Coordinates of C-alpha atoms in Angstrom, one line a residue:
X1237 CA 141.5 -74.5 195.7
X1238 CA 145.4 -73.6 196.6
X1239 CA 147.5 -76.6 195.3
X1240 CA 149.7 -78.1 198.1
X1241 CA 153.1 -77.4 198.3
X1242 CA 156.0 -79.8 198.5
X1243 CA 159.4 -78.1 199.6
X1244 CA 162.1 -80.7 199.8
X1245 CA 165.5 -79.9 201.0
X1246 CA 168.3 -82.4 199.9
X1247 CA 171.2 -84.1 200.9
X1248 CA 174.3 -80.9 201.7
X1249 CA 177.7 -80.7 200.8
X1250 CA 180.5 -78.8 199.2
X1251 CA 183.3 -78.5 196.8
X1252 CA 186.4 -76.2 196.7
X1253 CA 186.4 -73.7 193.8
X1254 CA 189.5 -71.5 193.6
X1255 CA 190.0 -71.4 197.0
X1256 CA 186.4 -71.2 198.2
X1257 CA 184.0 -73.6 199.3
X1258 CA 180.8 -74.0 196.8
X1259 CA 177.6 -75.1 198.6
X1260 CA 175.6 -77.7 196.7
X1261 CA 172.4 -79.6 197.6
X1262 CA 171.1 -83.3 195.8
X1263 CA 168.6 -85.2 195.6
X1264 CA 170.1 -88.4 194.2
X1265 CA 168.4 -90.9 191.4
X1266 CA 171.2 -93.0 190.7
X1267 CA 171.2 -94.0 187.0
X1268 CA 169.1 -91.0 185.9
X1269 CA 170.0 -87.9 184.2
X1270 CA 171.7 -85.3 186.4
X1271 CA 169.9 -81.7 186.2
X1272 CA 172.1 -79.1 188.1
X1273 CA 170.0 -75.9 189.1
X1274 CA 171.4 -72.3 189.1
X1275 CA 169.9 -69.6 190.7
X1276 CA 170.2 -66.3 190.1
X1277 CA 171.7 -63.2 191.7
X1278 CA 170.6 -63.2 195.3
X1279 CA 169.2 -66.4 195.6
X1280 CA 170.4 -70.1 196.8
X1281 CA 169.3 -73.5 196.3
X1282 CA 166.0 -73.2 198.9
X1283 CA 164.2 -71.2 195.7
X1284 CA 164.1 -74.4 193.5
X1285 CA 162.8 -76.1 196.5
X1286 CA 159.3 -76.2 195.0
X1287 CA 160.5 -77.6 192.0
X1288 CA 162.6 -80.6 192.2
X1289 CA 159.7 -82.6 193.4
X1290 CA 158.7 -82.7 190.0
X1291 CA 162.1 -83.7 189.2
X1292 CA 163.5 -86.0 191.4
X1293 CA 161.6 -89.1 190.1
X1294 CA 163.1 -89.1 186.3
X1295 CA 166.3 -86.8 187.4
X1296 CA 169.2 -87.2 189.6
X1297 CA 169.0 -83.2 190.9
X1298 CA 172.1 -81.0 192.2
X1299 CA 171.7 -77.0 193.3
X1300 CA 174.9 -75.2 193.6
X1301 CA 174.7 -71.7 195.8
X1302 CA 177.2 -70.0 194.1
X1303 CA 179.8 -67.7 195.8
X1304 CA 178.6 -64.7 197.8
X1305 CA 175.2 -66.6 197.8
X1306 CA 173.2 -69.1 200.3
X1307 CA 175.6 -71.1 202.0
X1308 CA 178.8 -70.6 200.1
X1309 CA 182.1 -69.1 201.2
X1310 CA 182.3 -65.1 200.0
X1311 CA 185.1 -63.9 197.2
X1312 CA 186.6 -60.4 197.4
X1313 CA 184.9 -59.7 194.0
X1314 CA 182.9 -61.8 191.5
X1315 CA 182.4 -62.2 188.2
X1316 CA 180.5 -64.7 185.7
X1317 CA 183.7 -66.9 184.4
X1318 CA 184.3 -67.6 188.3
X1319 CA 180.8 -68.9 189.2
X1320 CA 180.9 -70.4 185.5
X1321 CA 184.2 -72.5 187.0
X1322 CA 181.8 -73.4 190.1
X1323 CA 179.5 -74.7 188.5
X1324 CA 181.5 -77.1 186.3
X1325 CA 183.2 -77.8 189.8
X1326 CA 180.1 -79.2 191.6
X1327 CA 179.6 -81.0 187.5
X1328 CA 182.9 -82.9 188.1
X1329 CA 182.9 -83.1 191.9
X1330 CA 179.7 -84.6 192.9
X1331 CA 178.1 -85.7 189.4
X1332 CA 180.7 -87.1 187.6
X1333 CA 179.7 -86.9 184.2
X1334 CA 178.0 -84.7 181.7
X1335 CA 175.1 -83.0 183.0
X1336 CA 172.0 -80.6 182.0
X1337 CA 172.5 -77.2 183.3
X1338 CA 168.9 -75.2 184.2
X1339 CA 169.8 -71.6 185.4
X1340 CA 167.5 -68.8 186.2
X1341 CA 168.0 -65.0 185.6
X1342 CA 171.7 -64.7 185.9
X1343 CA 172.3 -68.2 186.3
X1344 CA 171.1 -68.6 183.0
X1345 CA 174.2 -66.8 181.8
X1346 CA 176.3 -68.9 183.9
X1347 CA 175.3 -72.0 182.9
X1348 CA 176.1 -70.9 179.1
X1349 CA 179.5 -69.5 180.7
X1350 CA 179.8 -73.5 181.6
X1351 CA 178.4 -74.6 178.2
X1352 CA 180.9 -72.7 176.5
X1353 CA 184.0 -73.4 178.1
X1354 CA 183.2 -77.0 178.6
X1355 CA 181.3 -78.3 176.0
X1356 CA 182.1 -81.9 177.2
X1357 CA 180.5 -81.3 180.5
X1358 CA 177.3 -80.3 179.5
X1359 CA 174.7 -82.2 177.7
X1360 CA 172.0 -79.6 177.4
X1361 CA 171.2 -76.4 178.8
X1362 CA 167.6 -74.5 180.1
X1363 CA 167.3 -71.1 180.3
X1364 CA 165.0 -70.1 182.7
X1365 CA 163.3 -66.5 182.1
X1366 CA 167.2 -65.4 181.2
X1367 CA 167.6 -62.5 179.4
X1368 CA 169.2 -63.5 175.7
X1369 CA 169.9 -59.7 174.7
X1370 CA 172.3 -57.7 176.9
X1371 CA 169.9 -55.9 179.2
X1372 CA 170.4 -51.7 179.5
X1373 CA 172.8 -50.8 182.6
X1374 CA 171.2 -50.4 185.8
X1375 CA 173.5 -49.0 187.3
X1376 CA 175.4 -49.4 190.6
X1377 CA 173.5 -50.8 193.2
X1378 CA 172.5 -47.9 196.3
X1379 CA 175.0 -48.3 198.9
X1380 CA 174.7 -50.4 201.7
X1381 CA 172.3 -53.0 199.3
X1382 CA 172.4 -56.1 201.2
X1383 CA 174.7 -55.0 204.0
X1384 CA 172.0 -54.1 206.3
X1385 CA 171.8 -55.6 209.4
X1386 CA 168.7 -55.8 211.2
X1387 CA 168.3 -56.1 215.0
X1388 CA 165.9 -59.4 214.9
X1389 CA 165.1 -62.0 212.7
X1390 CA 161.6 -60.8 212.1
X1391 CA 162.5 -57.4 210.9
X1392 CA 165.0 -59.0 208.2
X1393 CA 162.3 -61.8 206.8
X1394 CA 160.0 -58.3 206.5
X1395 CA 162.1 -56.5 204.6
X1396 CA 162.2 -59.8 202.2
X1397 CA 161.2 -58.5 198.5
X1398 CA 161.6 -59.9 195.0
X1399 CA 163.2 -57.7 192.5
X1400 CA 161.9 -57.6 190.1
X1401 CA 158.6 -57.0 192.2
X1402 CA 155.5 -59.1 190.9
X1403 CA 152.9 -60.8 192.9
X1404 CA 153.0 -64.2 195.1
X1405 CA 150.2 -66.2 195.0
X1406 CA 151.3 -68.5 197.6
X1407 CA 152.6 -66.9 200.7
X1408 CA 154.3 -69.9 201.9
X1409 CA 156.6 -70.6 199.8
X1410 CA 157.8 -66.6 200.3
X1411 CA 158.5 -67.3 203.6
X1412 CA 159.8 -70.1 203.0
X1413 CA 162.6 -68.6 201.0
X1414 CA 162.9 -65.9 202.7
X1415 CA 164.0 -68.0 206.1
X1416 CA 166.8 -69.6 204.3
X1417 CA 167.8 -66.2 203.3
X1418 CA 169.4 -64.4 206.0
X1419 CA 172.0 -65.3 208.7
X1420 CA 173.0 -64.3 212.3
X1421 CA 175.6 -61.6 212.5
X1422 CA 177.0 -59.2 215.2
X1423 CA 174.4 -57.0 216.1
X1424 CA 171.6 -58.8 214.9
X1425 CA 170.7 -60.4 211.1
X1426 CA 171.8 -60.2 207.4
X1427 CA 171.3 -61.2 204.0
X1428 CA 173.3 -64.3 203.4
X1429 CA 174.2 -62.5 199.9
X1430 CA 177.2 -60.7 199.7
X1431 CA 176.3 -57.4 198.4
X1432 CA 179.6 -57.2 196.3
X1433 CA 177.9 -59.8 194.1
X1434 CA 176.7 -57.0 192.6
X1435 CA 179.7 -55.8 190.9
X1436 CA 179.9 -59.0 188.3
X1437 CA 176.7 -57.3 186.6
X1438 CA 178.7 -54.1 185.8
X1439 CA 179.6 -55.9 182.3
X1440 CA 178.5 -54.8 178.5
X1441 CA 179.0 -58.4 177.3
X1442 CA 177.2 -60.5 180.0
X1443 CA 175.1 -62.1 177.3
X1444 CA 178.5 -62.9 174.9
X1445 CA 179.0 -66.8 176.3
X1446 CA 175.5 -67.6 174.9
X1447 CA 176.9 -67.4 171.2
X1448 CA 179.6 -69.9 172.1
X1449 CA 177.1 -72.7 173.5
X1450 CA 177.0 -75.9 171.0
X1451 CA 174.6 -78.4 172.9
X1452 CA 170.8 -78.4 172.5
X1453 CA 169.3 -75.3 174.3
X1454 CA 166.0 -74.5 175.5
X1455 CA 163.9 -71.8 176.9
X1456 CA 161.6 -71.2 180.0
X1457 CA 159.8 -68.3 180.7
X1458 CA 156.8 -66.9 182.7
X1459 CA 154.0 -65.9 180.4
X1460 CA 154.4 -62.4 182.6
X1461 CA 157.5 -61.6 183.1
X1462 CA 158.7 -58.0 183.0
X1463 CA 162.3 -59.2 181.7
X1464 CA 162.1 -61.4 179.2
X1465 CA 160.4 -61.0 176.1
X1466 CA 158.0 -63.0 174.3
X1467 CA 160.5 -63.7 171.2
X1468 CA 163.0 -65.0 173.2
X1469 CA 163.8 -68.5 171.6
X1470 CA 163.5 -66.7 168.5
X1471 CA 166.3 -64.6 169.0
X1472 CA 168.6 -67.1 171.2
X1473 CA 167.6 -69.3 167.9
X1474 CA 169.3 -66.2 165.6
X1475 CA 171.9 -66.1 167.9
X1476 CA 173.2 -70.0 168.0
X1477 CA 171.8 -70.4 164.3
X1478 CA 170.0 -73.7 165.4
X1479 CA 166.2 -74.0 166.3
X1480 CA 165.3 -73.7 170.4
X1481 CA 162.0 -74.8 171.7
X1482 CA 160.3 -72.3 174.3
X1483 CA 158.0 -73.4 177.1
X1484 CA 155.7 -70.5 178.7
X1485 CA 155.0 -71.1 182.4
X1486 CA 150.9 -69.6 182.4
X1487 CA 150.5 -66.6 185.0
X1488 CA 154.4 -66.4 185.8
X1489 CA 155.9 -63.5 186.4
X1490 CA 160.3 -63.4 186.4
X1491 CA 160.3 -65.8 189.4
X1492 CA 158.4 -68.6 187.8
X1493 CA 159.8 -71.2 190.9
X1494 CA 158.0 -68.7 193.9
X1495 CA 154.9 -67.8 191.9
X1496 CA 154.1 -70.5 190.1
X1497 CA 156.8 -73.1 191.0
X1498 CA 154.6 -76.8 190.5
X1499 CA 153.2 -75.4 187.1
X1500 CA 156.9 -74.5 186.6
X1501 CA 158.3 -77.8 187.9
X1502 CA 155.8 -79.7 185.5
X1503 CA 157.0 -77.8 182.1
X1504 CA 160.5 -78.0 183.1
X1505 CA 160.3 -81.8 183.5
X1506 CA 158.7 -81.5 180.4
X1507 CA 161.1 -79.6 178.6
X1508 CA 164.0 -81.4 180.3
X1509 CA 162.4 -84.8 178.3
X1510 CA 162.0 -83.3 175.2
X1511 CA 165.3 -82.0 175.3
X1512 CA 167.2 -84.6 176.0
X1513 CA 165.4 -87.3 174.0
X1514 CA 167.5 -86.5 171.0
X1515 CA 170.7 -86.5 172.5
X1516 CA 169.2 -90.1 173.9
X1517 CA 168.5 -91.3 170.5
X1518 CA 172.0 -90.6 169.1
X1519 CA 173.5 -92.2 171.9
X1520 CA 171.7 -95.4 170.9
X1521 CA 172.6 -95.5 167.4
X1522 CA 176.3 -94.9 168.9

């Protein structure tokens, strides 16, 4: 039988970042924990949509779109320490306090960007199916890569794909996603992604920030996915010289929140609570 779905938009606002206006979407729980969700490179805060139900009860939840993505203004280039100064933007702006930062893919790196530069920001950090060892160049992305623009909306949300491609066993949530993706333009539709977002993975050091993080880490990954390798606590755990607990999301491919996001939501909860019940415990004896 298909599980039901629960995709929960938040409450909208946004914060000014060196000169240009971060998108961010809550779900508040005042008192709780704040989580702040970063997506990865093309995305925006509608993919974690599936998740934060399975947050939102024990977790005061924020999602940033960071520049060039979703809803947020557009740079003339981009790089990781800028969206890393977003992020602890939205932190200061609309949280307030320290906070747990869960990025995906790219975001991942991001969020230890954050970690690193701001260690009194951050409480924790989850790395969801992040690469931990710098991944081979891919090269330039072909020209015109999320420039297109398509004559109607329906030709753009059939064009949608995920890269990397894996299978979606839930349509739904696919389309779902892939409405909140594009935006009206002359002459028809476009990805709301800037496709010079591009340029701030033309680095040979995009995994460096992650030897500078300090506060408890963990790991998220699909049991599947075609970019992150098995070992991958183990050799973040080399890396930081500290241990780091890894959760595998069954039958998850790279995009754990489309293909398997309430299985997803329901470890990262899980690994949220483990994670921070030691930082909990020495607050007490504090």
């Amino acid at each position: 039988m298909t599980e039901s779905i629960e995709l929960t938009p938040g409450r909208r606002g946004s914060v000014v970042v060196d000169g240009v206006a971060v998108a961010w979407e809550r779900w508040p729980r005042p008192g709780a924990p704040c989580a702040v969700l970063v997506h990865g490179t093309t995305a925006h805060t509608a993919w974690w949509h599936h998740t934060v139900s399975r947050l939102a009860d024990g977790y005061d939840v924020v999602a940033v779109d960071l520049s060039g993505h979703g809803d947020s203004g557009r740079r003339a280039g981009y790089d990781l320490d800028t969206w890393s100064r977003e992020v602890l933007g939205v932190v200061d702006a609309v949280v307030g306090g320290p906070a747990v930062l869960v990025g995906h893919s790219i975001g991942g790196l991001v969020t230890a960007g954050a970690a690193a530069a701001r260690p009194d920001a951050v409480r924790a950090m989850v790395l969801v199916d992040c690469v931990v060892t710098e991944p081979r160049k891919a090269g330039k992305p072909s020209a015109g890569r999320g420039g297109t623009v398509f004559r109607t909306v329906e030709e753009a949300l059939g064009r949608f794909r995920l890269t990397p491609p894996q299978p979606v066993p839930d349509v739904r949530v696919l389309t779902y996603v892939a409405e909140r993706s594009v935006r009206p333009v002359r002459g028809g539709w476009a990805w709301k992604a800037d496709p010079a977002i591009f340029g701030a993975l033309d680095t040979d050091r995009m995994t460096a920030p992650l030897a500078d993080v300090r506060c408890p880490t963990a790991v998220v990954r699909g049991e599947l996915s075609q970019l992150v390798p098995a070992d991958a606590a183990a050799v973040l755990a080399d890396l930081l010289g500290r241990p780091v607990a890894q959760y595998d999301v069954p039958n998850a491919y790279h995009h754990v929140m489309i293909d398997q996001g309430a299985p997803f939501g329901r470890l990262l909860r899980r690994a949220l609570d483990e994670l921070l019940a030691p930082v909990s415990a020495e607050q007490q004896k504090e």
